[in-house]
Amino acid sequence: MKDIPKLTADQIEVKVKKVGEKGVVALLYKTARVDMEILDEVCGPMNWKCSYREVKGNLYCTISLWDEEKSQWIDKEDCGIESREDEEGNQKKGEASDAFKRAGFKWGIGRELYSAPFVFINAENAPVEQRNGKWAMRNPFTNFTVKQIGFDDDGRINLLTVSDGKKLV
């Protein structure tokens, strides 16, 4: 098996976590699709699999990789949480995706995100306003993206630039 590569800028998503008077707090994350692409690249599409099971109301995902040397599947698993509230029943889908991504972290996919710096985008670059007594982004459709990322010799993030699609923020 090849080594798990570090995530590239285009594989990392930016989500606004909290909006306040002075700006927004943003988080870096990866999607389950990114994990699948990395597993295909590193292991080959036929040499990994996943399965799900429920334990005491929690959904667990197991990602298994084929170990050619041992001639057996090696498993790593984790549980997820419901991440969406909508009327379309996507709560369980979000829970399954979260469990998959967390199991992927156990294999080392995106583990470098744990070293991400605190990301604060000031109100000058992410305009905010009060609505019904709560702070919100003036344009809720603003999409932030990672434009550049770098890592030190220990694999920790040491360079990060974020854009709103028009300028670096």
Coordinates of C-alpha atoms in Angstrom, one line a residue, residues 4-165:
I4 CA -1.7 8.2 2.5
P5 CA -1.0 11.6 0.8
K6 CA -1.6 15.0 2.5
L7 CA -4.8 16.7 1.4
T8 CA -4.4 19.3 -1.4
A9 CA -6.1 22.7 -1.3
D10 CA -8.8 21.6 -3.7
Q11 CA -9.7 18.6 -1.5
I12 CA -10.3 20.8 1.6
E13 CA -13.6 22.6 2.2
V14 CA -14.3 25.6 4.3
K15 CA -17.4 25.9 6.4
V16 CA -18.6 28.9 8.5
K17 CA -19.1 27.6 12.0
K18 CA -20.0 30.8 13.9
V19 CA -20.9 34.4 12.9
G20 CA -20.3 37.3 15.2
E21 CA -20.2 41.1 15.1
K22 CA -16.5 41.1 14.2
G23 CA -16.6 38.4 11.5
V24 CA -16.8 34.6 11.2
V25 CA -15.1 31.5 12.5
A26 CA -14.5 28.9 9.8
L27 CA -13.5 25.3 9.9
L28 CA -11.6 23.2 7.4
Y29 CA -13.0 19.7 6.5
K30 CA -12.9 17.0 4.0
T31 CA -15.8 15.2 2.3
A32 CA -16.4 11.4 2.1
R33 CA -15.9 11.7 -1.6
V34 CA -12.3 12.9 -1.0
D35 CA -11.7 9.9 1.2
M36 CA -13.0 7.5 -1.4
E37 CA -10.8 9.0 -4.1
I38 CA -7.8 8.7 -1.9
L39 CA -8.6 5.1 -1.0
D40 CA -9.0 4.3 -4.7
E41 CA -5.6 6.0 -5.4
V42 CA -3.7 4.5 -2.6
C43 CA -5.2 1.0 -2.4
G44 CA -7.0 0.5 -5.7
P45 CA -10.8 0.5 -5.9
M46 CA -10.9 -3.3 -5.4
N47 CA -8.7 -3.3 -2.3
W48 CA -10.8 -1.4 0.2
K49 CA -14.4 -1.6 1.4
C50 CA -16.6 -0.1 4.1
S51 CA -19.5 -1.4 6.2
Y52 CA -21.9 0.1 8.7
R53 CA -23.4 -1.1 11.9
E54 CA -25.5 0.4 14.7
V55 CA -24.4 0.1 18.3
K56 CA -26.7 1.6 21.0
G57 CA -28.2 4.0 18.6
N58 CA -24.8 5.1 17.1
L59 CA -23.9 4.4 13.5
Y60 CA -20.3 3.1 13.1
C61 CA -18.4 2.8 9.8
T62 CA -15.7 0.3 9.3
I63 CA -13.1 0.9 6.5
S64 CA -11.2 -2.2 5.6
L65 CA -8.1 -2.3 3.6
W66 CA -6.7 -5.4 2.0
D67 CA -3.2 -6.3 3.4
E68 CA -1.4 -8.2 0.6
E69 CA 1.4 -9.3 2.9
K70 CA -0.9 -10.7 5.6
S71 CA -3.6 -11.9 3.1
Q72 CA -6.4 -10.4 5.2
W73 CA -8.5 -7.3 5.6
I74 CA -7.4 -4.8 8.3
D75 CA -10.3 -2.7 9.8
K76 CA -10.5 0.7 11.4
E77 CA -13.8 2.2 12.5
D78 CA -15.5 5.2 14.1
C79 CA -19.0 6.5 14.7
G80 CA -20.6 9.5 13.3
I81 CA -23.2 12.1 14.3
E82 CA -26.2 13.4 12.5
S83 CA -25.1 16.6 10.8
R84 CA -28.1 17.9 9.0
E85 CA -31.5 19.0 10.0
D86 CA -33.9 19.0 7.1
E87 CA -37.3 17.8 6.0
E88 CA -35.8 15.3 3.5
G89 CA -34.5 12.6 5.8
N90 CA -30.8 13.4 5.3
Q91 CA -29.9 13.2 9.0
K92 CA -28.9 9.5 8.6
K93 CA -27.1 10.2 5.4
G94 CA -25.1 12.9 7.2
E95 CA -24.4 10.5 10.1
A96 CA -23.1 7.8 7.7
S97 CA -20.9 10.3 5.9
D98 CA -19.5 11.6 9.2
A99 CA -18.8 8.0 10.4
F100 CA -17.0 7.3 7.1
K101 CA -14.9 10.4 7.3
R102 CA -14.0 9.7 10.9
A103 CA -13.0 6.2 10.0
G104 CA -10.9 7.7 7.2
F105 CA -9.1 9.9 9.8
K106 CA -8.1 6.6 11.6
W107 CA -6.4 5.5 8.4
G108 CA -4.6 8.9 8.2
I109 CA -6.8 10.5 5.6
G110 CA -6.8 14.3 6.4
R111 CA -5.3 13.8 9.8
E112 CA -3.3 16.9 9.1
L113 CA -6.5 18.9 9.5
Y114 CA -6.2 18.4 13.3
S115 CA -3.2 20.8 13.1
A116 CA -5.3 23.5 11.3
P117 CA -4.9 27.0 12.7
F118 CA -7.9 28.9 14.1
V119 CA -9.5 30.5 11.1
F120 CA -11.2 33.8 11.7
I121 CA -12.3 36.0 8.8
N122 CA -13.0 39.6 9.8
A123 CA -16.2 41.4 9.0
E124 CA -14.4 43.5 6.4
N125 CA -13.8 40.3 4.3
A126 CA -17.0 38.5 5.4
P127 CA -19.6 41.2 5.9
V128 CA -22.1 40.4 8.7
E129 CA -25.3 41.9 9.9
Q130 CA -27.9 41.4 12.6
R131 CA -31.1 39.6 11.7
N132 CA -33.7 38.9 14.3
G133 CA -31.2 39.6 17.1
K134 CA -28.6 37.2 15.7
W135 CA -25.5 37.8 13.7
A136 CA -25.5 36.4 10.1
M137 CA -23.4 36.8 7.0
R138 CA -24.8 39.5 4.8
N139 CA -24.5 37.2 1.8
P140 CA -25.3 33.6 3.1
F141 CA -24.1 32.2 -0.3
T142 CA -20.5 33.4 0.1
N143 CA -18.4 30.3 -0.5
F144 CA -14.9 30.3 1.0
T145 CA -12.2 28.0 -0.4
V146 CA -8.7 27.0 0.4
K147 CA -6.4 28.5 -2.2
Q148 CA -3.1 27.3 -0.8
I149 CA -1.9 24.9 1.9
G150 CA 1.5 23.9 3.1
F151 CA 3.0 21.5 5.6
D152 CA 6.1 21.4 7.8
D153 CA 8.3 18.3 8.0
D154 CA 6.0 16.8 10.7
G155 CA 3.0 17.1 8.4
R156 CA 1.4 20.0 10.3
I157 CA -0.2 22.9 8.5
N158 CA 2.2 25.8 8.3
L159 CA 0.7 27.8 5.4
L160 CA -3.0 28.4 4.7
T161 CA -4.7 31.0 2.4
V162 CA -8.5 31.2 2.1
S163 CA -10.5 33.0 -0.6
D164 CA -14.0 34.1 -1.0
G165 CA -13.8 33.5 -4.8

